[in-house]
PDB file of C-alpha atoms and ligand atoms in Angstrom:
ATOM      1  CA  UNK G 571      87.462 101.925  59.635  1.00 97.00           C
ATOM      2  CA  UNK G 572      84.932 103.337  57.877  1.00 98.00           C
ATOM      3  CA  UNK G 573      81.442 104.344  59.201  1.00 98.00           C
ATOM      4  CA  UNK G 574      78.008 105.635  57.411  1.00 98.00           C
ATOM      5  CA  UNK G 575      76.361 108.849  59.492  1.00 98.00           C
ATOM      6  CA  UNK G 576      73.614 111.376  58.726  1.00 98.00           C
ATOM      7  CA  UNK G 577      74.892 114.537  59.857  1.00 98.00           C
ATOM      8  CA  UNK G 578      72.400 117.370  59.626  1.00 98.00           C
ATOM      9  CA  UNK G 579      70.089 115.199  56.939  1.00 97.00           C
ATOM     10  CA  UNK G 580      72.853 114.236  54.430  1.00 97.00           C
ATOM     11  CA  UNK G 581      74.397 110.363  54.847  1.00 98.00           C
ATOM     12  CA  UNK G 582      77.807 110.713  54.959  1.00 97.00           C
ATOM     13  CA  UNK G 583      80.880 107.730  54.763  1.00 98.00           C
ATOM     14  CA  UNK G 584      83.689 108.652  57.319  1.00 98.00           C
ATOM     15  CA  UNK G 585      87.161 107.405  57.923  1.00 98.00           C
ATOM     16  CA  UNK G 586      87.554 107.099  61.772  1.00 98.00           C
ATOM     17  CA  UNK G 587      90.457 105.142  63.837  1.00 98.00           C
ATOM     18  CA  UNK G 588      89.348 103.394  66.491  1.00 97.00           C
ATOM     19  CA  UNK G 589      90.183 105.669  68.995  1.00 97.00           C
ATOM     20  CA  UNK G 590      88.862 108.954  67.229  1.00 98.00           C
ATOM     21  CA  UNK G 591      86.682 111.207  68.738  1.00 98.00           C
ATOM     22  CA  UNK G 592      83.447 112.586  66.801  1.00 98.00           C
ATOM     23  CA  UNK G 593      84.165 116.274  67.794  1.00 98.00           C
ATOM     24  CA  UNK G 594      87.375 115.535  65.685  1.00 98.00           C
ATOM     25  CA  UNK G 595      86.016 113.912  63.108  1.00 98.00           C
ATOM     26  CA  UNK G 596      83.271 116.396  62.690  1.00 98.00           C
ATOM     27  CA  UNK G 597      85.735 119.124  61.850  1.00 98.00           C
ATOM     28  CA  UNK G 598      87.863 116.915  59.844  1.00 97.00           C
ATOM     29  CA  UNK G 599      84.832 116.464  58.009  1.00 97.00           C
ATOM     30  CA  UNK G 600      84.577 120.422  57.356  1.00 97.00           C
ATOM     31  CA  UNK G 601      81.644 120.915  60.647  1.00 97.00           C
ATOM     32  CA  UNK G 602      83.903 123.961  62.177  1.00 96.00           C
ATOM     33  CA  UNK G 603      80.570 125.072  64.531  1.00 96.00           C
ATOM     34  CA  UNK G 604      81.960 121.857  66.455  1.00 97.00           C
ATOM     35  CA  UNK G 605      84.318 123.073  69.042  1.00 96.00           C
ATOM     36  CA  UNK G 606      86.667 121.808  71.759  1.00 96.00           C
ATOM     37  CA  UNK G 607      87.504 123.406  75.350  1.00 95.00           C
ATOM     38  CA  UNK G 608      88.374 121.124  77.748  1.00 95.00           C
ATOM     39  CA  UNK G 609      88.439 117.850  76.184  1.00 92.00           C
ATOM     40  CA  UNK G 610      87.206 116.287  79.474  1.00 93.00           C
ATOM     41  CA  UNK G 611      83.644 116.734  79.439  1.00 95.00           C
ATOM     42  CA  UNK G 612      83.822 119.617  81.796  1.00 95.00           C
ATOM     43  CA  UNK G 613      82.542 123.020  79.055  1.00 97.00           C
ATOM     44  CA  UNK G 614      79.818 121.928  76.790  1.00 97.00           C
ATOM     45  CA  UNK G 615      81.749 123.277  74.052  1.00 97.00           C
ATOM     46  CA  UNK G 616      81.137 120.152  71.793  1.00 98.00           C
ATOM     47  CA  UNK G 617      77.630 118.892  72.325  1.00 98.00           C
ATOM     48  CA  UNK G 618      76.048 118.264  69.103  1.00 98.00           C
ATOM     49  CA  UNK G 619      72.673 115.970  68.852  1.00 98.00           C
ATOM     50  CA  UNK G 620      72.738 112.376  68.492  1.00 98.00           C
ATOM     51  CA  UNK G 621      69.563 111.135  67.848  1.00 98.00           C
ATOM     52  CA  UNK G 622      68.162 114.586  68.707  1.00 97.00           C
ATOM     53  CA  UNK G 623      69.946 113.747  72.219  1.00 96.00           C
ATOM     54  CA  UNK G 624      72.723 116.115  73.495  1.00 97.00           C
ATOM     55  CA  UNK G 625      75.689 114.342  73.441  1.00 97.00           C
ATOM     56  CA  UNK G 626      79.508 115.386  74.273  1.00 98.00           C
ATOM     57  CA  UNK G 627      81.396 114.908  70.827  1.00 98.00           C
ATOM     58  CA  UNK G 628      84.881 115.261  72.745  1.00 98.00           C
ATOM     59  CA  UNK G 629      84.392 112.010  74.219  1.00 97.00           C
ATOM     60  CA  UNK G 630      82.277 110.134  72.276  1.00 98.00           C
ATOM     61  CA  UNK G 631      84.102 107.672  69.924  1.00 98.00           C
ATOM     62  CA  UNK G 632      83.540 108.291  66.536  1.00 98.00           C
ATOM     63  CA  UNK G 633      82.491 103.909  65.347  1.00 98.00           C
ATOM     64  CA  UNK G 634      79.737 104.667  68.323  1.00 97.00           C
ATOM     65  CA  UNK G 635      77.809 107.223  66.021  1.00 98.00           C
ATOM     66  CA  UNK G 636      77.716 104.732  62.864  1.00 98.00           C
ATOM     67  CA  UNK G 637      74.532 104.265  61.260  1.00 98.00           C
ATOM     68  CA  UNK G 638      72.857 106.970  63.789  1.00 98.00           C
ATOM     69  CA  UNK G 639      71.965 110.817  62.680  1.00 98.00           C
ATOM     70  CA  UNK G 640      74.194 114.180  63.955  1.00 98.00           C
ATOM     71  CA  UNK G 641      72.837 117.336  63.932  1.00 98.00           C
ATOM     72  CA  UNK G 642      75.198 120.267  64.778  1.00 98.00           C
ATOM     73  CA  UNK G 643      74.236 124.062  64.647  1.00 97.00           C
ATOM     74  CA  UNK G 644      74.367 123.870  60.547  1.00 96.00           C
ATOM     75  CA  UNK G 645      71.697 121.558  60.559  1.00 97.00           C
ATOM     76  CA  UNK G 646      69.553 123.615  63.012  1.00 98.00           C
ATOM     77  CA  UNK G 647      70.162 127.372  61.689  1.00 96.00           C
ATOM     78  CA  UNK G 648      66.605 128.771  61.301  1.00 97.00           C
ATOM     79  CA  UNK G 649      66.266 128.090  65.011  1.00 97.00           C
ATOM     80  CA  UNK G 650      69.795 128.948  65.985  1.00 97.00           C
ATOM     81  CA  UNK G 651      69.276 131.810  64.493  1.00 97.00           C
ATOM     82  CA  UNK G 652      66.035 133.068  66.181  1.00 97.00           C
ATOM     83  CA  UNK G 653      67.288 132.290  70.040  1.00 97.00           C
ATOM     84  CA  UNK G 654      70.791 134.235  68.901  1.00 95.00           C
ATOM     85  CA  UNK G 655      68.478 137.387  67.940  1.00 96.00           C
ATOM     86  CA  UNK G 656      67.434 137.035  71.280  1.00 96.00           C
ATOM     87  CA  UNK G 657      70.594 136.405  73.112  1.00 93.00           C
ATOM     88  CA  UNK G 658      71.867 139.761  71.358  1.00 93.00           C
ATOM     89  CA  UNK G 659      68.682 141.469  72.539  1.00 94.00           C
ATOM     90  CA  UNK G 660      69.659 140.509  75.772  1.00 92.00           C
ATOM     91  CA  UNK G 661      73.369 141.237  76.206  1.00 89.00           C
ATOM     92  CA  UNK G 662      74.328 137.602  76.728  1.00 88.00           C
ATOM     93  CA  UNK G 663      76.547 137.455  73.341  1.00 83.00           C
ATOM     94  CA  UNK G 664      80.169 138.315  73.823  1.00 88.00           C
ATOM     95  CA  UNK G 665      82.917 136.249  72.623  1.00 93.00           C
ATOM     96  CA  UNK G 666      80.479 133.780  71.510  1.00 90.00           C
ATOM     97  CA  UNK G 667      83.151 130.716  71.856  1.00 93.00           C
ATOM     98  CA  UNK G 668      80.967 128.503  74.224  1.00 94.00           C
ATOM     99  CA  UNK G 669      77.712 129.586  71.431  1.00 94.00           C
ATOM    100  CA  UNK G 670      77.033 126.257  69.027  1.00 95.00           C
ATOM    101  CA  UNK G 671      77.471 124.151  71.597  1.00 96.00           C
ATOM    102  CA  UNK G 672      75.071 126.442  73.974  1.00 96.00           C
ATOM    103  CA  UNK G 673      72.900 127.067  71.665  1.00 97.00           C
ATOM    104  CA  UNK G 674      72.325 123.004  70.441  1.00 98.00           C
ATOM    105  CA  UNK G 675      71.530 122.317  74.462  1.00 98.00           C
ATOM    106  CA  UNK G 676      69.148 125.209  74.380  1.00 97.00           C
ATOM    107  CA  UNK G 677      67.314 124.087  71.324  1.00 98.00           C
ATOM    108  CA  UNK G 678      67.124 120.450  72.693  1.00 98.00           C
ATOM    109  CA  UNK G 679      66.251 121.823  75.679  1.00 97.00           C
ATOM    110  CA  UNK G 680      62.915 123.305  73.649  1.00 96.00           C
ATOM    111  CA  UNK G 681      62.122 120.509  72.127  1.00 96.00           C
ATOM    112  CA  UNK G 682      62.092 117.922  75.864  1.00 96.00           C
ATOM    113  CA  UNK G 683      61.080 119.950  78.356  1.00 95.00           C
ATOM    114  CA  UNK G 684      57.354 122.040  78.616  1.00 93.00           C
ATOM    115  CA  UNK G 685      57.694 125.243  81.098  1.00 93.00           C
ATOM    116  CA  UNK G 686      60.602 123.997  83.084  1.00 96.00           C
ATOM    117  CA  UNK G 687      60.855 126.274  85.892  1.00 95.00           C
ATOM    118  CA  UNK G 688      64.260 128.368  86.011  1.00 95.00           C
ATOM    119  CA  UNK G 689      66.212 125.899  88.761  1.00 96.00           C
ATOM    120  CA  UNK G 690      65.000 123.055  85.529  1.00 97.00           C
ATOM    121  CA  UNK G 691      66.512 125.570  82.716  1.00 97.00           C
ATOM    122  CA  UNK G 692      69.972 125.755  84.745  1.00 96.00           C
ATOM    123  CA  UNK G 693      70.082 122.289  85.945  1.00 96.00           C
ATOM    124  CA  UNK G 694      69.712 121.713  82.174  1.00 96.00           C
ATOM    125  CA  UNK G 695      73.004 123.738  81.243  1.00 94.00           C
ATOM    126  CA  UNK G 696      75.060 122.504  84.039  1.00 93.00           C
ATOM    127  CA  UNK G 697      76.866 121.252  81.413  1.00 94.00           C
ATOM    128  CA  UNK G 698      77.340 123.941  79.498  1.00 95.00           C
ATOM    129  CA  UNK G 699      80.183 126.768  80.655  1.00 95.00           C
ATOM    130  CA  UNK G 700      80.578 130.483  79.400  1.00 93.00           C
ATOM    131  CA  UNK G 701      83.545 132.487  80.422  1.00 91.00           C
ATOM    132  CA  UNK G 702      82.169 135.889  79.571  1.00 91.00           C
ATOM    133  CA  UNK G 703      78.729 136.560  80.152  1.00 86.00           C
ATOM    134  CA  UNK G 704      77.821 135.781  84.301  1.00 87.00           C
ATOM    135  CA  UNK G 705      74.717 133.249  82.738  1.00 92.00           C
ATOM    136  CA  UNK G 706      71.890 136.303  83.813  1.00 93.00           C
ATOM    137  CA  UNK G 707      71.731 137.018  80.583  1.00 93.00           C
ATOM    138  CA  UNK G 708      71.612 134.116  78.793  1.00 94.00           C
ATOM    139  CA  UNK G 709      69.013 132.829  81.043  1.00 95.00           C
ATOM    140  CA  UNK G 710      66.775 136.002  80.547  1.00 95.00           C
ATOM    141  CA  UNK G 711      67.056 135.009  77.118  1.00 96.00           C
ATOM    142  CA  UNK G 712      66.274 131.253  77.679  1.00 97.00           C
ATOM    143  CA  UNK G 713      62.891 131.826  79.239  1.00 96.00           C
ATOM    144  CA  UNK G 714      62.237 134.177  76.766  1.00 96.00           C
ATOM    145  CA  UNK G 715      62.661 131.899  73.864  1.00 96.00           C
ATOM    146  CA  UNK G 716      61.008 129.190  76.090  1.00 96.00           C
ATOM    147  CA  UNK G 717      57.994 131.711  76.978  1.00 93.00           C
ATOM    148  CA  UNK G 718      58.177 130.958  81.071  1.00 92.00           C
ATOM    149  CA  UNK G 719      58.897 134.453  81.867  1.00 74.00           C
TER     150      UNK G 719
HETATM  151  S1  FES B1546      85.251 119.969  74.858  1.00 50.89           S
HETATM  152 FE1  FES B1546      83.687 118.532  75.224  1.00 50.89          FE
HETATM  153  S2  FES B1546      82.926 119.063  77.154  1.00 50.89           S
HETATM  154 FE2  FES B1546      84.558 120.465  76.838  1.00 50.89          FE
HETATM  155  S1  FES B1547      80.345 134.257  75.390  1.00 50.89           S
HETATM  156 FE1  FES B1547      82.470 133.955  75.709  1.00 50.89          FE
HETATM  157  S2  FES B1547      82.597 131.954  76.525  1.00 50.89           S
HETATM  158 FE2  FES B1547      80.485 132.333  76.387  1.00 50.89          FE
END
């Protein structure tokens, strides 16, 4: 079937089956930044926006995003950009797998929430896994960029 999205402000027609998932049809579609670690909606690896809402794209099906706009880390790369500066400031940037899809809650995470208090900011990233880093950094980094230090 074919479907009609707006990924990061460009409308875009897609071939999806039925059972597709958008994480997999973003990279079919050349969006690499859109990654895949556990499939099961355990790692965060995958959240893009929908709507400017965080969404998992492993399990979302693909005909559920028609006519409705994606953004992934291309689409948001001024931004990305300045909270990686400060995650490398910090320390909290190793292998920087679990990054786009870290980095996309974090963002979102700016644009809901006004000076969440730090048990907000991690019940925010539940969601959101990283094998490397031990999270101290990353949320040093976080309140930084959210100015609730
Ligand atoms: S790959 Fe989607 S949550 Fe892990
Ligand atoms: S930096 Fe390696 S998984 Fe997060």
């Amino acid at each position: 079937m074919q479907i009609e999205v707006i990924v990061n402000l460009k409308k875009i027609k897609m071939e999806v089956d039925a059972n597709e998932f958008l994480a997999d049809t973003l990279r079919k579609y050349g969006i690499l930044s859109v990654r895949k670690g556990c499939d099961t909606t355990c790692c965060g690896l995958c959240t893009v926006w929908i709507d400017d809402k965080p969404t998992l794209s492993c399990t979302t099906l693909s005909f559920r995003a028609n006519g409705r706009k994606i953004t992934t880390i291309e689409g948001v790369h001024k931004e990305a950009n300045e909270f990686a500066q400060i995650l490398v400031a910090e320390g909290a940037e190793q292998c920087g797998f679990c990054s786009p899809g870290f980095i996309m809650t974090v963002l979102a995470m700016k644009n809901e929430l006004t000076n969440p208090t730090e048990e907000t900011i991690v019940h925010y990233l539940t969601g959101n896994l990283c094998r490397c880093t031990g999270y101290m950094g990353q949320l040093r980094a976080i309140k930084t960029y959210l100015g609730v230090l």
